[in-house]
Coordinates of C-alpha atoms in Angstrom, one line a residue:
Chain A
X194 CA 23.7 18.5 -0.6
X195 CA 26.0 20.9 -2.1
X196 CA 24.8 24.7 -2.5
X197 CA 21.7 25.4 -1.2
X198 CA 19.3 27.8 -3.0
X199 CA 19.7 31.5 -2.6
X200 CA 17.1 33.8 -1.9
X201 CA 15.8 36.9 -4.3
X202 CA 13.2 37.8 -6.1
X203 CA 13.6 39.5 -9.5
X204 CA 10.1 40.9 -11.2
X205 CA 8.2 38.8 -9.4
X206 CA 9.6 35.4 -10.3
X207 CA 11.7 33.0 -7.9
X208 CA 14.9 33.6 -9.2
X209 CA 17.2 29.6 -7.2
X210 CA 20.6 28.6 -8.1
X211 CA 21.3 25.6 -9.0
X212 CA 22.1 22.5 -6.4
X213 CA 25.1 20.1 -6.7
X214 CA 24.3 16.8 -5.9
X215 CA 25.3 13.1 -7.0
X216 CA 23.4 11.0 -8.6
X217 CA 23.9 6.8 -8.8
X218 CA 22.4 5.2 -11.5
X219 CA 22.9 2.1 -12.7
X220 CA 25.4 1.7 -10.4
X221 CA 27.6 4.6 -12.0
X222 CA 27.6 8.1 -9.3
X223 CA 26.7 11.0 -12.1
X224 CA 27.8 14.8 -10.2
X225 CA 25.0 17.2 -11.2
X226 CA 24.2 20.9 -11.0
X227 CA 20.9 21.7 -11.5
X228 CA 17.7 23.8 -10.7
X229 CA 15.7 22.3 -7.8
X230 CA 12.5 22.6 -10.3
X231 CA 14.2 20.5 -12.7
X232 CA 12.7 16.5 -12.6
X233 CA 14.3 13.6 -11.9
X234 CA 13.5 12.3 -15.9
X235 CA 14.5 15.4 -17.8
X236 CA 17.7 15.2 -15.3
X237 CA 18.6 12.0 -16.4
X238 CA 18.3 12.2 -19.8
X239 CA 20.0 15.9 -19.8
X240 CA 22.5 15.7 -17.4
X241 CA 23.3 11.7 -16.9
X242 CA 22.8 11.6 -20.9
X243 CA 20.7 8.5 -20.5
X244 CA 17.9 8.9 -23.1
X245 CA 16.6 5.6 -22.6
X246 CA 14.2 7.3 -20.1
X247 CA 11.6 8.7 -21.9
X248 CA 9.2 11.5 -21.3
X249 CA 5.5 11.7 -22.9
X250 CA 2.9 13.2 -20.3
X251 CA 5.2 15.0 -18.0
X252 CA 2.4 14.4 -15.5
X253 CA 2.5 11.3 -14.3
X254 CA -0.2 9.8 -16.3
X255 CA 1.4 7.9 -19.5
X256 CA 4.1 5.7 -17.2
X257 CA 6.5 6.1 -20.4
X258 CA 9.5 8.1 -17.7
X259 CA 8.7 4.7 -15.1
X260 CA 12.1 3.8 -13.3
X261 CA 13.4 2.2 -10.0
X262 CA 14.4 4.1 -7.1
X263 CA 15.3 2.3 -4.0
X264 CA 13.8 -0.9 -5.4
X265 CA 10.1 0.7 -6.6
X266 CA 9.0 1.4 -9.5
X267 CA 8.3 5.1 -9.7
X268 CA 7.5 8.3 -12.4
X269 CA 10.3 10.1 -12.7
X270 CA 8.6 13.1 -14.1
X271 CA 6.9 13.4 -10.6
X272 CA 10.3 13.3 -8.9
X273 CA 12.4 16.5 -8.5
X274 CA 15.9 15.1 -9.2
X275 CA 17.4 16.7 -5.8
X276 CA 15.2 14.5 -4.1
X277 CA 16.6 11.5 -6.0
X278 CA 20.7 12.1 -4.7
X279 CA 22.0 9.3 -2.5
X280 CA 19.3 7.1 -3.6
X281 CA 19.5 3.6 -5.6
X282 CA 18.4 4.6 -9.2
X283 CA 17.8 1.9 -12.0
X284 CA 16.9 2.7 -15.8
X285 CA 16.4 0.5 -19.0
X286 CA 20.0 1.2 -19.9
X287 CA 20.7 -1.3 -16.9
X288 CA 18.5 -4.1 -17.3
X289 CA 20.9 -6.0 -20.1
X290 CA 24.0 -8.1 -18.7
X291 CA 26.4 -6.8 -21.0
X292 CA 25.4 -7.8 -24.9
X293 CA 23.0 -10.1 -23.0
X294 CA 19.1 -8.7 -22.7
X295 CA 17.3 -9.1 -20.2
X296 CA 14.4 -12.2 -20.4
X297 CA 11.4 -9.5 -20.3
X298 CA 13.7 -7.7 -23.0
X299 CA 13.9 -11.1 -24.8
X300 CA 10.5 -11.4 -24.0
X301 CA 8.7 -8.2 -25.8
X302 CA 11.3 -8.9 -28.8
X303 CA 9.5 -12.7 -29.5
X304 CA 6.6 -11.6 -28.5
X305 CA 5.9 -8.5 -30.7
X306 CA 5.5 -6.0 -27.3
X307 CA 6.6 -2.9 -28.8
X308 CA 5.8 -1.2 -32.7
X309 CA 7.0 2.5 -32.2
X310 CA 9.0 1.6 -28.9
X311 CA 8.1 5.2 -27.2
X312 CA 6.3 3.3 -24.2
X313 CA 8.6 0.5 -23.8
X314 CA 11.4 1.7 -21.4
X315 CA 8.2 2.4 -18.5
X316 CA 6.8 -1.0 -19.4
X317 CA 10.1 -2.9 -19.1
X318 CA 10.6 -1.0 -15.7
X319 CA 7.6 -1.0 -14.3
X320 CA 7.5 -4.9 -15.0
X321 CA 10.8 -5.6 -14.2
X322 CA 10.3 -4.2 -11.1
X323 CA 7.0 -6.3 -10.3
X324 CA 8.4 -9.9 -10.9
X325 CA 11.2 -9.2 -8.8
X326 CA 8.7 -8.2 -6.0
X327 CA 6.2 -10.8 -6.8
X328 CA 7.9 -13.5 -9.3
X329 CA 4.9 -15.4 -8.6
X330 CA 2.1 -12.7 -9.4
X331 CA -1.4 -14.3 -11.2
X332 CA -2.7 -12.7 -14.5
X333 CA -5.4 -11.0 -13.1
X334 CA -2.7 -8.9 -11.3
X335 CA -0.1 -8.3 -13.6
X336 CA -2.9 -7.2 -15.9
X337 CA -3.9 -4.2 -13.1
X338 CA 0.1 -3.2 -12.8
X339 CA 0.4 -2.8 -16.8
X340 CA -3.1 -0.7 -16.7
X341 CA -0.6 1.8 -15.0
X342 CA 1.3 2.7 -18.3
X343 CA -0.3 3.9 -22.0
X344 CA 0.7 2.4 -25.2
X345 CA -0.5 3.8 -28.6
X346 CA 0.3 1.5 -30.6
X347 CA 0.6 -2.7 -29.6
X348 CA -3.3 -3.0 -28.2
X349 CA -1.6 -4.3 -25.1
X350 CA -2.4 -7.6 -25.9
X351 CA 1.2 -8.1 -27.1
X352 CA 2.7 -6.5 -23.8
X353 CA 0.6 -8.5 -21.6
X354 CA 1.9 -12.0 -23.3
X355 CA 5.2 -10.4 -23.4
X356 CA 5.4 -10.2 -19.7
X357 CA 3.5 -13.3 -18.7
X358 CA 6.0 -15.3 -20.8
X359 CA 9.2 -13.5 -18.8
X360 CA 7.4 -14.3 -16.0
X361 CA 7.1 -17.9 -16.5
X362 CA 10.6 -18.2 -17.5
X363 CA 12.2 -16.1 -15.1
X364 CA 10.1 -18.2 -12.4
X365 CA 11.3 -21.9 -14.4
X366 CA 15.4 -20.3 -14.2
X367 CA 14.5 -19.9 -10.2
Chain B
X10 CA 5.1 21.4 -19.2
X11 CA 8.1 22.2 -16.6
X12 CA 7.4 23.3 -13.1
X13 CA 8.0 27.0 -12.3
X14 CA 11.3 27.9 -10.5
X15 CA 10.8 27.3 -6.4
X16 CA 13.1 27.6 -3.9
X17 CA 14.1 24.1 -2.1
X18 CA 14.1 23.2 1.7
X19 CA 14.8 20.0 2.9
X20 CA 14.5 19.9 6.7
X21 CA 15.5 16.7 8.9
X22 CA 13.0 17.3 11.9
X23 CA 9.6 18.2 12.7
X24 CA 10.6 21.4 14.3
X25 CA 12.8 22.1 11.3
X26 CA 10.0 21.6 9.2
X27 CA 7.5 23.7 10.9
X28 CA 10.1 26.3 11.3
X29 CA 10.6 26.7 7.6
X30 CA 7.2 26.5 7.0
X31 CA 6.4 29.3 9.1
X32 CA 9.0 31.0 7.7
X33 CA 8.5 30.5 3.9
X34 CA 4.3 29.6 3.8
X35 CA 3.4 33.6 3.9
X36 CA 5.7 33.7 0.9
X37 CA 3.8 31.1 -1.2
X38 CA 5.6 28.2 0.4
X39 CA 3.7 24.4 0.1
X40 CA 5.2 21.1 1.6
X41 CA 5.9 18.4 -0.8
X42 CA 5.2 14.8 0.3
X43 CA 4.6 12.3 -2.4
X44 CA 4.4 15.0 -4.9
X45 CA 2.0 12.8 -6.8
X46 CA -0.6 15.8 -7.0
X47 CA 1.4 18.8 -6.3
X48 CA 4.1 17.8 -8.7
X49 CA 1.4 17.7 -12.1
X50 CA -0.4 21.2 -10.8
X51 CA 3.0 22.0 -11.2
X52 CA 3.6 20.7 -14.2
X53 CA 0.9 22.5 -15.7
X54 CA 1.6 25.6 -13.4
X55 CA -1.8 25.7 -11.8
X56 CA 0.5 26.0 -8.8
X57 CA 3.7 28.2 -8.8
X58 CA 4.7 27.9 -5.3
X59 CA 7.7 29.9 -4.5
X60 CA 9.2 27.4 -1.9
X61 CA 8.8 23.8 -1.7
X62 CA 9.6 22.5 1.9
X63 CA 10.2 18.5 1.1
X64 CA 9.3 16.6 4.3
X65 CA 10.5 13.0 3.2
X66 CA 13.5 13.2 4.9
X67 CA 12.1 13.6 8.0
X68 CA 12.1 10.3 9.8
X69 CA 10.1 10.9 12.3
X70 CA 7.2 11.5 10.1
X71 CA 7.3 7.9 8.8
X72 CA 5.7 6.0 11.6
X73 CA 3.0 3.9 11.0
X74 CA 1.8 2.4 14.8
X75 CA -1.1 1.6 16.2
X76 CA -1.2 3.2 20.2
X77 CA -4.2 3.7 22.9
X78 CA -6.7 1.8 20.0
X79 CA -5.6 4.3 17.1
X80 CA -3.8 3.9 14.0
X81 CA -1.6 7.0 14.1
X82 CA -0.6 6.9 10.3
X83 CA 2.7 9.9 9.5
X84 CA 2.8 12.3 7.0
X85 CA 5.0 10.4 4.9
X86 CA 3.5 6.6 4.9
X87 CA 3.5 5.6 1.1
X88 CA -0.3 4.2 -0.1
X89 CA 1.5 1.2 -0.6
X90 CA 1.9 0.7 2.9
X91 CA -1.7 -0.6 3.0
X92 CA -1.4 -3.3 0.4
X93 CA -0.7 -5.6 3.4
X94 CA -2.6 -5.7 6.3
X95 CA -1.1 -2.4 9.1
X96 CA -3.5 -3.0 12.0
X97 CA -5.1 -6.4 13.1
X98 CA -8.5 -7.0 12.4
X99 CA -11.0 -5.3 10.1
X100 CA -9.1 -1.8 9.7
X101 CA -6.5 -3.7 8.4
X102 CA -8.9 -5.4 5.9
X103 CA -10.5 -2.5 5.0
X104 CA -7.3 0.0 3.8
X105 CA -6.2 -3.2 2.2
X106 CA -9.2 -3.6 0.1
X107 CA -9.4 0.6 0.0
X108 CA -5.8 1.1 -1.5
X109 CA -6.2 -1.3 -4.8
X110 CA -8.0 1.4 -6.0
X111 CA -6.1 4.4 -5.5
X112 CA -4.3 4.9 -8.9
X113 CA -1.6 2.9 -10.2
X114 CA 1.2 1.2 -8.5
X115 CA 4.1 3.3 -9.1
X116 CA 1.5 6.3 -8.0
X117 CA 1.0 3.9 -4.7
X118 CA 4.9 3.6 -4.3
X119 CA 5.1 7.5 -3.9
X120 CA 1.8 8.9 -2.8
X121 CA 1.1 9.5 0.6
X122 CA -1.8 8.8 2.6
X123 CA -2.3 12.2 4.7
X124 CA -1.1 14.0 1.1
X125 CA -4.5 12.7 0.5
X126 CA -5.9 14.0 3.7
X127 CA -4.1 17.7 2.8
X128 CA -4.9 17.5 -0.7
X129 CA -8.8 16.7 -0.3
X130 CA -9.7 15.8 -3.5
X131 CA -13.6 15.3 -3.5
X132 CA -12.2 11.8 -5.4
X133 CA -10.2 11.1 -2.8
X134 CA -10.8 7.5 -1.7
X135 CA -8.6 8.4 1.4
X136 CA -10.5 11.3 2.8
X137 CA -13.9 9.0 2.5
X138 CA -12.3 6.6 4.7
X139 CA -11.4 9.8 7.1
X140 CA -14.8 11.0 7.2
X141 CA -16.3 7.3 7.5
X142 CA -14.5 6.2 10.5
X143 CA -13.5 10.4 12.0
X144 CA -10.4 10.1 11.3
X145 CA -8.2 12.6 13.5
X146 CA -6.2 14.7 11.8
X147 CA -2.5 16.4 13.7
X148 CA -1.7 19.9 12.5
X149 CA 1.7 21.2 13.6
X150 CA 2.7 24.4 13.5
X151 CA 5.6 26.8 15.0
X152 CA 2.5 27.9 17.4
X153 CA 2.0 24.2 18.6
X154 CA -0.1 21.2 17.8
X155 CA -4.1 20.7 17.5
X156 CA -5.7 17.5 16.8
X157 CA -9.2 18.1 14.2
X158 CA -12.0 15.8 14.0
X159 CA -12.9 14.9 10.3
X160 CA -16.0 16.1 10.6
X161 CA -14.6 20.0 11.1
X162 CA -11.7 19.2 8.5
X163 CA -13.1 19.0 4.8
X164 CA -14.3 22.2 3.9
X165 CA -15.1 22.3 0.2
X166 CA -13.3 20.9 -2.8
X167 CA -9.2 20.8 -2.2
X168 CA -10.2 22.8 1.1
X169 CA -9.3 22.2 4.9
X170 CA -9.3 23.3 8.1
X171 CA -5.6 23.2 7.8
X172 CA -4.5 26.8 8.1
X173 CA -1.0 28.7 6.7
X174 CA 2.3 27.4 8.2
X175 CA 0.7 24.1 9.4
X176 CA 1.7 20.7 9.1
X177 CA 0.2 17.3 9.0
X178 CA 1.9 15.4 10.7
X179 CA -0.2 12.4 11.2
X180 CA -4.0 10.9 10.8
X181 CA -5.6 8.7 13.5
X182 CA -8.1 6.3 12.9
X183 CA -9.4 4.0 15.5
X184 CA -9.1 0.5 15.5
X185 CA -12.8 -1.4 14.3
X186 CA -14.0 -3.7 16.4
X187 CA -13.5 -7.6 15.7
X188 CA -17.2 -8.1 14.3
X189 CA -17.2 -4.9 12.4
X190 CA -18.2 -5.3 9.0
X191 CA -17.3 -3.3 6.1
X192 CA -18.2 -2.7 2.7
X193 CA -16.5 -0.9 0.0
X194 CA -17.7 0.2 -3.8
X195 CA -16.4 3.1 -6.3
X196 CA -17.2 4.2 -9.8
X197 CA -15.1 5.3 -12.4
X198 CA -14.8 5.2 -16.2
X199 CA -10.6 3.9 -16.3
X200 CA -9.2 1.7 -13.8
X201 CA -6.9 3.9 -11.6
X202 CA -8.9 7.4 -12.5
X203 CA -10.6 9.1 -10.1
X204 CA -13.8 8.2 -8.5
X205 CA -17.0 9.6 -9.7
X206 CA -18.9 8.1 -6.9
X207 CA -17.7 5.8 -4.0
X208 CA -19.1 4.9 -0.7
X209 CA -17.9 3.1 2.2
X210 CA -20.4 1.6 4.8
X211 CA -19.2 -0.5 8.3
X212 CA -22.0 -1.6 10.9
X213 CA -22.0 -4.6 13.6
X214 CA -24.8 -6.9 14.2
X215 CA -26.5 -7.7 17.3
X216 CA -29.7 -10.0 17.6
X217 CA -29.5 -9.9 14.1
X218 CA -30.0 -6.3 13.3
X219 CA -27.6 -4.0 12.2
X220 CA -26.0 -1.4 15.1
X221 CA -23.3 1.4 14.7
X222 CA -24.0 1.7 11.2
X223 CA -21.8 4.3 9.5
X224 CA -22.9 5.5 5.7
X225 CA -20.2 7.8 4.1
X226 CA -19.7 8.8 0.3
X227 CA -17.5 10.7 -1.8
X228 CA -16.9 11.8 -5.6
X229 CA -20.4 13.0 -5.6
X230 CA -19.9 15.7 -3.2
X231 CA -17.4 18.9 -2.7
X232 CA -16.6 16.7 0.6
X233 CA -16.5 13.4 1.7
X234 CA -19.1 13.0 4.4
X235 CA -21.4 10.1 6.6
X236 CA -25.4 10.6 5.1
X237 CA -27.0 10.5 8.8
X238 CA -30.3 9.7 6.8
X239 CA -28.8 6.4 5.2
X240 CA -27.6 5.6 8.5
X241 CA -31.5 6.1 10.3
X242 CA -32.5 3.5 7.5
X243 CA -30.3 1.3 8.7
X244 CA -30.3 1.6 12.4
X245 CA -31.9 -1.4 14.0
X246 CA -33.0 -2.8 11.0
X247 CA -32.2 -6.5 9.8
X248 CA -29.6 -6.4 6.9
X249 CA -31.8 -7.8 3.7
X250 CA -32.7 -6.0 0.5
X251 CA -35.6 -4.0 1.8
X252 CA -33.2 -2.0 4.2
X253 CA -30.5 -2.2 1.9
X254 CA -32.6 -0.3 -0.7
X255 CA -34.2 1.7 1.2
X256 CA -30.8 3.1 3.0
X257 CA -29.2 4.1 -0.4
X258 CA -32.9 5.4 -1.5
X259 CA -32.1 7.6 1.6
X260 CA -28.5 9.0 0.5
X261 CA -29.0 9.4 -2.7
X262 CA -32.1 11.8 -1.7
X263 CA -30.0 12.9 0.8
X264 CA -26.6 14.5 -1.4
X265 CA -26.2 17.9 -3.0
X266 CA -24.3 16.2 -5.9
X267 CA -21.5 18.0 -8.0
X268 CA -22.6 18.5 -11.8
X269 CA -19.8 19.2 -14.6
X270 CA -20.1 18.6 -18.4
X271 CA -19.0 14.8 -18.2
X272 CA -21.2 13.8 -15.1
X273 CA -24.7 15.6 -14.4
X274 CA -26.1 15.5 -10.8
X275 CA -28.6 13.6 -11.3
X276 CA -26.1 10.8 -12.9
X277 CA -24.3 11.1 -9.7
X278 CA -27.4 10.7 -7.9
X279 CA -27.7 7.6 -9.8
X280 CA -24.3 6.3 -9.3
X281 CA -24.5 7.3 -5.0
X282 CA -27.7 5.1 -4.6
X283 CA -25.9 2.3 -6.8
X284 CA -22.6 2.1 -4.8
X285 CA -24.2 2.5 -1.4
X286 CA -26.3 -1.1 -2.6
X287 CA -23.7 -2.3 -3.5
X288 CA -21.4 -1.9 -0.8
X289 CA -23.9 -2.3 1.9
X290 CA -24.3 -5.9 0.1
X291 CA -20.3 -6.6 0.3
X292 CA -20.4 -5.5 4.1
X293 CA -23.2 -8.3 4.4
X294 CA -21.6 -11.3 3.0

């Protein structure tokens, strides 16, 4: 883990250095230094330059910063990015194979899942990460995962079908 | 918002842990589990802590075993855990059933069940189950170890016995009996927000009236707590509608609800005689 922090106080605020610690997402190790305050999603976007992420609530209620550590889909905004080094990091920069989406990508494309597209990194994450867990998961369920994220814009109806029909063909490709 | 600067420790033991602790709690110092309450109050810096003494890398804290008829439950078992059955029989059952409706899955994937415990959010649907069943609660410090009973633990809203430079370690609850049933029912507005009434009943049957029953509720209340007067309705009694009713007549006399702008007491009131029905009727079929 690098530096630690140092101690000192300075007018009455914590005054830390910053940590040096590797991050591997996507596969790719990304060196950082950075405050230990600093979260996981503004770290990635900031330091990793991967903008993909996104950031609306910053309290862990919107689901828009939702990536996979470790093989779970979790908010990044409620992860301190030090916690996050030697760990197994995924974004929506690596879902596509190349020039070749991904079929829940495909999926929200044909099936109109996205208008503004703020939402849709968390909701390809979040969903990604719960057919791969549970490939065979029933409506009724899938509907109580996507009530985890917000979207302003589709109605969800859109999302929902989106990720029923990835399911489906993901499950047919099996 | 951005959390204010903290200092970070990341010890690898218990000892470690309560050693830092000890060191850094007089100085504003909190341990961070989950984060998936501390980490908002952060964010909207409602909490400034000045150290943060991160206990997930502590392995020894991740045990989830049942020994001498408890489930001993460590301070950093995920909610997720429970989504599959951890003990045989019905405590297994019931944290399964409990933990579908504890926020939202990737809140489940980090959360953990005694940062519930610490935490003690009147919503909290894991501190009902501590109070239900008395729940023991570990608290380790660099002074040694004490073990407190639920009942002495929740002391007012976000409160506890826990005291400065102590850790949870772990939370016990003892294994239910084969023919213990159980019954489950919370209210909220969203799916996944917090509870504004829940209640969780267990009780065995013998000769065909009800024994051991056990009536707790939370939401309503500062703390979670068992309504000894819903549990005299009960007592002895066959389980139809009459005793049924007349139980959650008896705790929803019984509360001192909470009353903010969104919910008045007596809507609470309302809402505690409605899920104590209703659960006592789930526990019967």
């Amino acid at each position: 883990m690098g530096e630690r922090a140092a101690e000192g106080l300075v007018t009455g605020f914590v005054m830390t250095e910053k940590l040096a610690f590797t991050l591997n997402v996507n596969g790719r190790d990304f060196p950082v230094r950075v405050e230990p305050r600093r979260t996981l999603a503004d770290t990635i976007r900031e330091e990793c330059k991967l903008t993909g992420t996104h950031l609306g609530c910053e309290h862990g209620v919107c689901g828009a910063c939702t990536i996979i550590i470790d093989g779970e889909a979790v908010r990044s905004c409620l992860m301190f990015a030090v916690q996050a080094a030697g760990k197994r990091i995924r974004t929506v920069e690596g879902l596509a194979n190349g020039n070749e989406l991904h079929p829940l990508q495909r999926a929200f494309i044909a099936h109109h899942g996205l208008q503004c597209g703020f939402c849709t990194p968390g909701f390809l994450m979040l969903a990604v990460n719960t057919l791969e867990q549970q490939p065979d998961i029933g409506d009724e369920e899938l509907l109580d995962v996507l009530a985890s994220n917000l979207c302003r814009c589709t109605g969800y109806g859109n999302i929902v079908k989106a990720v029923k029909a990835a399911r489906d063909e993901m499950r047919a490709g099996k | 918002m951005k959390p204010a600067p903290f200092q970070y420790h990341a010890p690898r033991t218990i000892e470690e842990a309560v050693a830092t602790l000890a060191r850094v709690a007089p100085d504003d110092g909190r341990v961070l589990a989950g984060g998936q309450s501390l980490v908002p109050t952060m964010a909207f810096r409602l909490a400034r802590p000045r150290h943060l003494v991160d206990i997930n890398g502590v392995a020894a804290l991740s045990r989830l075993v049942v020994e001498n008829g408890k489930l001993c439950i460590g301070a950093t078992v995920r909610h997720a855990a429970f989504e599959r059955p951890v003990a045989k029989g019905p405590l297994g059952e019931l944290l399964r059933e409990v933990v579908r409706h504890i926020a939202h899955k990737p809140i489940r994937a980090r959360g953990t069940f005694c940062g519930s415990i610490a935490h003690a959010d009147p919503a909290s649907e894991w501190c009902l189950v501590a109070a239900a069943l008395g729940a023991e609660m570990v608290a380790r410090s660099a002074r040694g170890e004490r073990v407190i009973p639920a009942k002495d633990f929740f002391s007012g809203i976000m409160t506890t016995a826990l005291q400065e430079g102590e850790l949870l370690t772990e939370v016990r609850l003892p294994l239910l009996s084969a023919d213990t049933r159980f019954g489950f029912c919370e209210f909220n507005r969203r799916a996944g927000d917090f509870a504004i009434a829940m209640a969780l009943v267990t009780f065995r049957l013998k000769n065909s009236a009800i024994i051991e029953p056990r009536v707790a509720i939370s939401g309503a209340e500062a703390t979670p707590r068992r309504i000894a007067q819903a549990e005299t309705a009960l007592d002895s009694h066959a389980p139809d509608a009459k005793t049924f009713a007349a139980a959650a007549d008896a705790a929803a006399k019984a509360i001192d609800p909470l009353d903010d702008e969104n919910t008045s007491a007596d809507y609470r009131r309302g809402l505690v005689r409605t899920v104590v029905l209703r659960a006592l009727e789930r526990a019967a079929t």
